[in-house]
Coordinates of C-alpha atoms and ligand atoms in Angstrom, one line a residue:
M137 CA 0.0 0.0 0.0
E138 CA 1.3 3.4 -0.8
W139 CA 2.4 6.0 1.7
V140 CA 1.1 9.3 0.8
Y141 CA 1.3 12.8 2.2
I142 CA -2.0 14.5 3.2
D143 CA -1.6 17.3 0.7
S144 CA -1.8 14.7 -2.1
L145 CA -4.8 12.7 -1.0
G146 CA -6.9 14.2 -3.7
G147 CA -5.1 12.0 -6.3
H148 CA -6.0 8.8 -4.4
V149 CA -9.8 9.0 -3.8
G150 CA -11.3 5.5 -3.6
K151 CA -7.9 3.9 -3.0
Q152 CA -6.2 2.3 -0.1
V153 CA -3.3 4.5 1.4
V154 CA -1.0 4.7 4.3
V155 CA -0.6 8.1 6.2
K156 CA 2.2 8.6 8.7
G157 CA 1.9 11.5 11.1
W158 CA 1.0 12.7 14.6
V159 CA -2.3 12.9 16.5
Y160 CA -3.8 16.4 16.1
N161 CA -7.0 15.6 18.1
T162 CA -9.4 12.9 18.7
R163 CA -13.2 12.6 19.5
S164 CA -15.6 9.8 19.6
S165 CA -19.4 9.4 19.4
G166 CA -20.5 5.9 20.2
R167 CA -18.8 3.3 18.1
I168 CA -17.5 5.9 15.6
K169 CA -14.2 7.4 16.4
F170 CA -12.7 10.4 14.8
L171 CA -8.9 10.9 14.6
V172 CA -7.4 14.1 13.0
V173 CA -3.9 13.4 11.9
R174 CA -1.2 16.0 10.8
D175 CA 1.8 15.0 8.8
G176 CA 3.3 18.4 8.2
T177 CA 1.5 18.9 4.8
G178 CA -1.9 19.1 6.2
L179 CA -4.6 17.6 8.3
V180 CA -7.0 14.7 7.6
Q181 CA -9.7 13.3 9.5
C182 CA -9.7 9.4 9.9
V183 CA -12.9 7.6 10.7
I184 CA -12.6 4.4 12.8
N185 CA -15.7 2.3 13.1
K186 CA -15.4 -0.4 15.8
A187 CA -17.5 -2.7 13.6
D188 CA -14.8 -2.6 10.9
S189 CA -11.8 -2.9 13.1
E190 CA -11.8 -3.9 16.7
E191 CA -8.0 -3.6 16.7
A192 CA -7.9 -0.1 15.4
S193 CA -10.7 1.0 17.7
A194 CA -8.6 -0.3 20.7
A195 CA -5.4 1.5 19.5
F196 CA -7.5 4.7 19.2
D197 CA -8.3 4.6 22.9
E198 CA -4.5 4.8 23.8
L199 CA -3.9 8.0 21.7
T200 CA -2.7 11.2 23.3
Q201 CA -2.1 14.5 21.5
E202 CA 1.1 14.4 19.4
S203 CA 1.5 10.6 19.6
S204 CA 3.0 9.3 16.4
V205 CA 0.6 7.0 14.3
I206 CA 0.5 5.2 11.1
V207 CA -3.1 5.0 9.6
T208 CA -4.2 2.7 6.8
G209 CA -7.5 3.2 5.1
T210 CA -9.5 4.3 2.1
V211 CA -9.6 7.9 0.9
G212 CA -13.1 9.5 0.5
E213 CA -14.2 13.0 -0.4
D214 CA -15.9 15.0 2.3
S215 CA -16.3 18.8 1.7
R216 CA -16.8 19.3 5.4
A217 CA -13.6 17.7 6.5
P218 CA -10.5 19.8 6.9
G219 CA -8.6 19.6 3.7
G220 CA -11.7 18.1 1.8
Y221 CA -10.9 14.5 2.3
E222 CA -11.3 11.8 4.9
I223 CA -9.9 8.3 5.4
L224 CA -12.1 5.4 6.4
A225 CA -9.5 3.7 8.5
S226 CA -8.9 -0.1 8.6
G227 CA -5.7 0.0 10.5
L228 CA -4.2 2.2 13.1
E229 CA -0.6 1.6 14.5
L230 CA 0.6 3.6 17.4
V231 CA 4.3 4.3 16.8
H232 CA 5.0 6.2 20.0
A233 CA 2.6 7.3 22.7
A234 CA 3.4 11.0 23.6
E235 CA 3.6 12.1 27.1
P236 CA 1.1 14.8 28.1
Y237 CA 1.8 17.5 25.6
P238 CA 2.7 20.9 27.0
I239 CA 1.0 23.0 24.3
T240 CA -2.7 22.6 24.6
P241 CA -5.4 24.5 22.8
K242 CA -5.6 26.9 25.7
E243 CA -3.9 30.3 25.5
H244 CA -0.2 30.3 26.4
G245 CA 2.0 33.2 27.1
V246 CA 4.7 34.1 24.5
A247 CA 7.6 33.2 26.8
F248 CA 6.2 29.7 27.4
L249 CA 5.8 29.2 23.7
M250 CA 9.2 30.5 22.9
D251 CA 10.8 28.2 25.5
H252 CA 8.9 25.4 23.7
R253 CA 9.8 26.7 20.2
H254 CA 10.9 23.1 19.2
L255 CA 7.3 21.9 19.8
W256 CA 5.5 25.1 18.9
L257 CA 6.7 24.7 15.2
R258 CA 4.1 21.9 14.9
S259 CA 1.1 24.2 15.2
S260 CA -0.9 25.0 12.0
K261 CA 0.0 28.8 12.3
Q262 CA 3.8 28.1 12.7
N263 CA 3.6 25.5 9.9
A264 CA 1.9 28.0 7.6
I265 CA 4.6 30.7 8.5
L266 CA 7.5 28.3 7.7
R267 CA 6.0 27.3 4.3
I268 CA 5.6 31.0 3.4
R269 CA 9.1 31.7 4.6
A270 CA 10.4 28.9 2.2
E271 CA 8.3 30.3 -0.7
V272 CA 9.7 33.9 0.0
I273 CA 13.3 32.6 -0.2
K274 CA 12.7 30.4 -3.2
A275 CA 10.8 33.2 -5.0
A276 CA 13.4 35.8 -4.3
R277 CA 16.2 33.6 -5.6
D278 CA 14.2 32.5 -8.7
Y279 CA 13.7 36.2 -9.5
L280 CA 17.3 37.2 -9.2
D281 CA 18.5 34.1 -11.2
G282 CA 16.0 35.0 -13.9
Q283 CA 17.4 38.5 -14.1
G284 CA 20.8 37.1 -14.8
F285 CA 22.4 37.3 -11.4
T286 CA 24.8 34.6 -10.0
Q287 CA 24.7 33.6 -6.4
V288 CA 28.2 33.9 -4.9
D289 CA 28.3 33.2 -1.2
A290 CA 30.0 35.6 1.3
P291 CA 31.9 34.3 4.4
I292 CA 30.3 34.3 7.8
I293 CA 33.5 34.9 9.8
T294 CA 35.1 38.2 8.8
P295 CA 37.9 40.5 10.0
S296 CA 35.9 43.7 9.4
A297 CA 32.8 45.7 10.5
A298 CA 30.6 47.0 7.7
E299 CA 27.4 48.2 9.5
G300 CA 29.0 50.1 12.5
T301 CA 31.1 48.8 15.3
T302 CA 28.6 48.8 18.0
T303 CA 26.7 45.6 16.9
L304 CA 29.6 43.3 16.4
F305 CA 29.7 39.7 17.7
E306 CA 33.3 39.1 18.3
T307 CA 35.0 35.7 18.3
D308 CA 38.4 34.4 19.0
Y309 CA 39.9 33.2 15.7
F310 CA 43.0 31.1 16.9
G311 CA 44.2 34.1 19.0
D312 CA 43.2 36.9 16.6
K313 CA 39.9 38.9 16.7
A314 CA 37.2 38.0 14.1
Y315 CA 33.5 38.8 13.9
L316 CA 30.3 37.3 12.8
S317 CA 29.3 38.8 9.5
Q318 CA 26.9 41.8 9.7
T319 CA 26.4 41.8 5.9
G320 CA 27.8 40.0 2.9
Q321 CA 27.9 43.4 1.0
L322 CA 31.7 44.0 1.1
Y323 CA 32.4 40.6 -0.4
N324 CA 29.6 41.1 -2.9
E325 CA 31.4 44.2 -4.1
A326 CA 34.5 42.0 -4.9
S327 CA 32.4 39.3 -6.5
C328 CA 30.3 41.6 -8.7
M329 CA 33.5 43.0 -10.1
A330 CA 34.3 39.4 -11.1
M331 CA 30.8 38.3 -12.2
G332 CA 28.9 41.4 -13.2
R333 CA 25.7 40.9 -11.2
V334 CA 25.7 38.7 -8.0
Y335 CA 23.8 38.1 -4.9
C336 CA 24.6 36.3 -1.7
Y337 CA 22.1 34.7 0.8
G338 CA 22.9 33.8 4.2
P339 CA 22.7 34.4 7.9
T340 CA 23.9 37.7 9.3
F341 CA 24.6 38.8 12.8
R342 CA 24.0 42.0 14.8
A343 CA 24.5 42.3 18.6
E344 CA 21.4 44.4 18.8
K345 CA 20.8 45.3 22.4
A346 CA 17.4 46.6 21.4
K347 CA 14.4 44.8 22.6
T348 CA 12.0 45.6 19.7
R349 CA 9.5 43.6 17.7
R350 CA 11.7 43.9 14.5
H351 CA 15.2 43.1 15.6
L352 CA 16.9 39.7 15.8
T353 CA 20.5 39.1 16.6
E354 CA 20.7 36.5 13.8
F355 CA 18.7 37.1 10.6
W356 CA 18.9 36.1 7.0
M357 CA 19.6 38.5 4.2
L358 CA 19.4 38.3 0.5
E359 CA 21.9 40.8 -1.0
P360 CA 22.3 41.7 -4.8
E361 CA 25.1 43.8 -6.0
I362 CA 25.6 45.2 -9.5
A363 CA 28.8 46.5 -11.1
Y364 CA 28.1 49.7 -13.0
G365 CA 24.8 49.9 -11.0
T366 CA 23.0 53.0 -9.8
L367 CA 20.5 54.1 -7.2
D368 CA 17.8 54.0 -9.9
M369 CA 18.7 50.3 -10.5
V370 CA 18.3 49.6 -6.8
F371 CA 14.9 51.1 -6.9
D372 CA 13.8 49.0 -9.9
L373 CA 15.2 45.8 -8.7
S374 CA 14.0 46.2 -5.2
E375 CA 10.5 46.9 -6.6
G376 CA 10.7 44.0 -9.2
L377 CA 11.8 41.7 -6.5
T378 CA 9.2 42.6 -3.9
T379 CA 6.2 42.5 -6.3
Y380 CA 7.5 39.1 -7.6
V381 CA 7.7 37.6 -4.2
V382 CA 4.4 38.8 -2.9
A383 CA 2.7 37.6 -6.2
R384 CA 4.3 34.1 -5.8
V385 CA 3.1 33.8 -2.3
L386 CA -0.4 34.9 -3.3
E387 CA -0.3 32.3 -6.1
K388 CA 1.2 29.4 -4.2
R389 CA 0.4 29.9 -0.6
K390 CA -3.2 30.9 -0.5
R391 CA -4.0 28.1 2.0
E392 CA -1.3 29.2 4.4
L393 CA -2.4 32.9 4.1
S394 CA -5.9 31.8 5.0
T395 CA -4.7 29.7 7.9
L396 CA -3.1 33.0 9.2
E397 CA -6.2 34.9 8.4
R398 CA -4.2 37.2 6.3
D399 CA -6.0 40.1 4.6
I400 CA -5.3 39.2 1.0
A401 CA -6.4 42.6 -0.4
R402 CA -3.5 44.3 1.5
L403 CA -1.0 42.1 -0.4
E404 CA -2.9 42.4 -3.7
S405 CA -2.2 46.1 -3.7
V406 CA 1.4 45.5 -3.7
V407 CA 2.1 46.4 -7.4
S408 CA 4.5 48.7 -9.2
P409 CA 5.1 51.6 -9.0
F410 CA 6.1 52.2 -5.4
P411 CA 6.3 55.8 -4.3
R412 CA 9.8 57.3 -4.0
I413 CA 10.3 60.2 -1.6
T414 CA 13.4 61.8 -0.4
Y415 CA 14.6 62.0 3.3
D416 CA 13.5 65.7 3.2
E417 CA 10.1 65.0 1.9
A418 CA 9.8 62.2 4.6
L419 CA 10.6 64.7 7.3
K420 CA 7.9 67.1 6.0
L421 CA 5.4 64.3 5.9
L422 CA 6.4 63.3 9.5
G423 CA 6.1 67.0 10.6
E424 CA 2.6 67.2 9.3
K425 CA 1.7 64.1 11.2
G426 CA 3.1 65.6 14.4
H427 CA 6.5 63.8 14.4
E428 CA 9.4 66.3 14.5
V429 CA 12.7 64.8 13.4
A430 CA 15.9 66.9 13.6
W431 CA 17.6 67.1 10.2
G432 CA 20.4 64.7 10.1
D433 CA 18.9 62.0 12.4
D434 CA 18.2 58.6 11.2
L435 CA 14.6 57.5 11.1
G436 CA 13.7 55.2 14.0
A437 CA 11.0 52.6 14.3
A438 CA 8.2 55.1 15.3
E439 CA 9.0 57.3 12.3
E440 CA 9.0 54.4 10.0
T441 CA 5.8 53.2 11.2
V442 CA 4.1 56.4 10.6
L443 CA 5.6 56.7 7.1
S444 CA 4.8 53.2 6.1
E445 CA 1.2 53.5 7.3
A446 CA 0.8 56.5 5.0
F447 CA 1.0 54.3 1.9
D448 CA -0.8 51.1 0.7
R449 CA 2.4 49.7 -0.8
P450 CA 6.1 49.8 0.1
V451 CA 7.7 53.2 -0.1
F452 CA 11.3 54.1 -0.8
I453 CA 12.9 56.9 1.3
H454 CA 16.0 58.0 -0.4
R455 CA 19.0 60.4 0.0
Y456 CA 19.6 60.3 3.7
P457 CA 22.1 62.6 5.4
A458 CA 25.5 61.0 5.2
G459 CA 26.0 61.1 9.0
A460 CA 23.0 58.9 9.6
K461 CA 24.3 56.0 7.2
A462 CA 27.2 53.6 6.7
F463 CA 30.7 54.5 5.7
Y464 CA 30.6 53.1 2.2
M465 CA 27.8 55.2 0.7
Q466 CA 28.5 57.4 -2.3
P467 CA 27.7 61.1 -1.8
D468 CA 24.9 62.6 -3.8
P469 CA 26.5 64.7 -6.7
E470 CA 23.9 67.4 -6.2
N471 CA 24.3 67.7 -2.4
E472 CA 27.4 66.4 -0.7
K473 CA 25.7 66.2 2.7
L474 CA 23.4 63.4 1.4
V475 CA 24.2 59.8 0.3
M476 CA 22.9 57.9 -2.7
C477 CA 20.9 55.4 -0.6
T478 CA 17.4 54.1 0.0
D479 CA 15.5 52.4 2.6
M480 CA 12.3 50.6 1.4
L481 CA 9.6 50.5 4.1
A482 CA 6.9 47.9 4.0
P483 CA 3.3 48.9 4.7
E484 CA 1.2 48.0 7.8
G485 CA 3.9 49.4 10.2
I486 CA 6.6 46.8 9.5
G487 CA 9.2 49.5 8.6
E488 CA 12.4 48.9 6.7
I489 CA 12.8 45.6 4.8
I490 CA 15.4 46.8 2.3
G491 CA 18.4 48.9 2.7
G492 CA 20.6 49.8 -0.3
S493 CA 22.9 52.3 -1.9
E494 CA 25.5 53.3 -4.4
R495 CA 29.0 52.6 -3.1
I496 CA 31.9 54.9 -2.9
W497 CA 34.2 53.9 -5.8
D498 CA 37.0 56.6 -5.5
I499 CA 39.8 55.3 -3.3
E500 CA 40.7 58.6 -1.7
L501 CA 37.1 59.3 -0.5
L502 CA 36.8 55.8 0.8
K503 CA 40.1 56.0 2.8
K504 CA 38.8 59.2 4.3
R505 CA 35.6 57.7 5.3
I506 CA 37.3 54.6 6.8
K507 CA 39.3 57.0 9.0
Q508 CA 36.3 59.3 9.9
H509 CA 34.4 56.1 11.1
G510 CA 37.4 55.0 13.1
L511 CA 37.6 51.7 11.2
P512 CA 40.9 49.8 11.2
R513 CA 42.5 50.4 7.8
E514 CA 44.4 46.9 7.8
A515 CA 41.1 45.1 7.7
F516 CA 40.0 47.0 4.6
E517 CA 43.2 46.8 2.4
W518 CA 41.5 44.2 0.1
Y519 CA 38.3 46.3 0.0
L520 CA 40.5 49.3 -1.0
D521 CA 42.1 47.1 -3.7
L522 CA 38.8 46.9 -5.5
R523 CA 39.2 50.7 -6.1
K524 CA 42.7 50.3 -7.5
Y525 CA 42.0 47.9 -10.3
G526 CA 39.4 49.0 -12.7
S527 CA 37.2 50.7 -10.2
V528 CA 33.6 51.4 -11.3
P529 CA 30.4 52.8 -9.8
H530 CA 28.3 50.0 -8.3
A531 CA 25.3 49.6 -6.1
G532 CA 23.3 46.9 -4.3
F533 CA 20.9 46.3 -1.4
G534 CA 20.0 43.9 1.3
L535 CA 16.5 42.3 1.8
G536 CA 15.8 41.1 5.4
I537 CA 14.0 37.8 5.1
E538 CA 12.3 37.8 8.5
R539 CA 10.9 41.3 8.3
T540 CA 9.6 40.4 4.8
V541 CA 8.0 37.2 6.1
A542 CA 6.5 38.9 9.1
W543 CA 5.0 41.5 6.8
I544 CA 3.6 39.1 4.2
C545 CA 2.2 36.8 7.0
G546 CA 0.7 39.8 8.8
I547 CA 2.3 38.8 12.1
R548 CA 3.3 41.6 14.3
H549 CA 6.6 40.3 15.8
I550 CA 9.6 39.1 13.8
R551 CA 10.3 36.2 16.3
E552 CA 7.8 34.0 14.6
A553 CA 9.2 34.6 11.2
I554 CA 12.3 32.4 11.8
P555 CA 12.4 28.8 13.0
F556 CA 14.6 29.4 16.0
P557 CA 14.9 33.2 16.9
R558 CA 18.0 34.6 18.5
M559 CA 17.3 37.8 20.4
L560 CA 18.6 39.8 23.3
H561 CA 17.8 37.3 26.2
R562 CA 17.0 34.3 24.0
V563 CA 19.4 31.7 22.7
Y564 CA 17.3 28.6 23.8
P565 CA 16.2 26.3 22.3
Ligands
4AD211 O1 20.0 48.3 6.2 P1 20.9 47.2 6.5 O2 21.8 47.3 7.8 O3 21.9 47.0 5.2 C1 22.9 46.3 5.0 O4 23.4 45.5 5.8 C2 23.5 46.5 3.7 N1 25.0 46.2 3.9 C3 22.9 45.7 2.7 C4 23.4 45.8 1.2 O5 23.4 46.9 0.9 N2 23.9 44.7 0.7 O6 20.1 45.8 6.6 C5 19.4 45.4 5.5 C6 18.1 44.7 5.9 C7 17.2 45.7 6.6 O7 16.5 46.4 5.7 C8 16.3 44.7 7.4 O8 15.3 44.1 6.5 C9 17.4 43.7 7.7 O9 18.3 43.7 6.8 N3 17.8 43.8 9.1 C10 17.3 43.1 10.2 N4 16.5 42.2 10.3 C11 16.3 41.6 11.6 N5 16.9 42.0 12.6 C12 17.8 42.9 12.6 N6 18.6 43.3 13.6 C13 18.2 43.5 11.2 N7 19.0 44.5 10.8 C14 18.8 44.6 9.5
MG212 MG1 19.2 49.8 7.1

């Protein structure tokens, strides 16, 4: 008999199949017993009739929530059943009887659920988020591959800081200092000079002391980099990537979005063009809404929330003051106080999900910036080399996967957008 996954039962109506999974819940009415099994791909109700199988009926009485079971039976259509199919069971094997399961249908506090993250992942909602996350990553990579980009990975252990020295995780590298990578960007800059258009995808680390709903200390980033690229290309590629990813999730993950009770209309409005406003315009808009920001300051979570809620789709804020941004950003030729950068804010209060810029390609200016930012020159010699041998303007950006997933899923806190979140005060499980 064929072992099938629950999401493909539709192809086996009227046939005998085997389903392997875990007990989601049970109930009985007289001689008829109902067992809902989950196998990671969905839920199916199995009907056990004592008259058909004494043995299966006896096994049913031993079941506890999350016990592992193997069910044999015939697939039938039933529009009222979860998933649309049910199994008339002829056999039920208990693989392992679960101890009393800590996560019950009653409400649990977040700390409790986070301590049991290794089990919490089994719930329908977390399952839906993980599937959407996988789709987001696949879609994003498909998009860039389709645009002619080559994936070139960046190292995780690095000798240099790229996104400020205050959020570095330091590690001992055989007696020398090394850091967990904050971004793959600097290496992308080397590989785009070799390959033209590249992207890296991997985990990145920031020792963020902030306890917010959008900061992790370990998060995943997808970072494209384009030799001869410009800020306009960053806008276009970010917009193309975001609309593609959202459309793919709408197409392939309808069921999961509905499990999450996501308002689909909010995602359907994510189409080109996205508004593009300057930092100065953003400050004006914020002022009108009662949020005064001093010129030169970076925009914080509160400001980003106000701005992102003003639009029904992502919005680009561009040309920030140089002092608010990273050392490597190219000055605006029309105003040297500004840099050629953009943050893309997702709607519904999520805030920045993409940060990108043109990079400094003049070696003297770059040396000056490294010094101004108090960065150790030795660690950047290789990076300066890129400006010695056929230097060209170039640009790129980074898309934060967890914030993107949180936005698309409509979940408030980023901690549920990654299987095992790492945050201030959390490295377990
Ligand atoms: O704006 P950031 O710091 O940009 C960079 O790291 C660039 N070097 C990327 C590049 O140009 N190649 O980070 C990019 C994105 C943010 O927009 C956000 O989505 C995410 O990474 N991010 C975080 N996500 C979760 N937790 C954190 N602590 C994050 N910090 C940044
Ligand atoms: Mg940023």
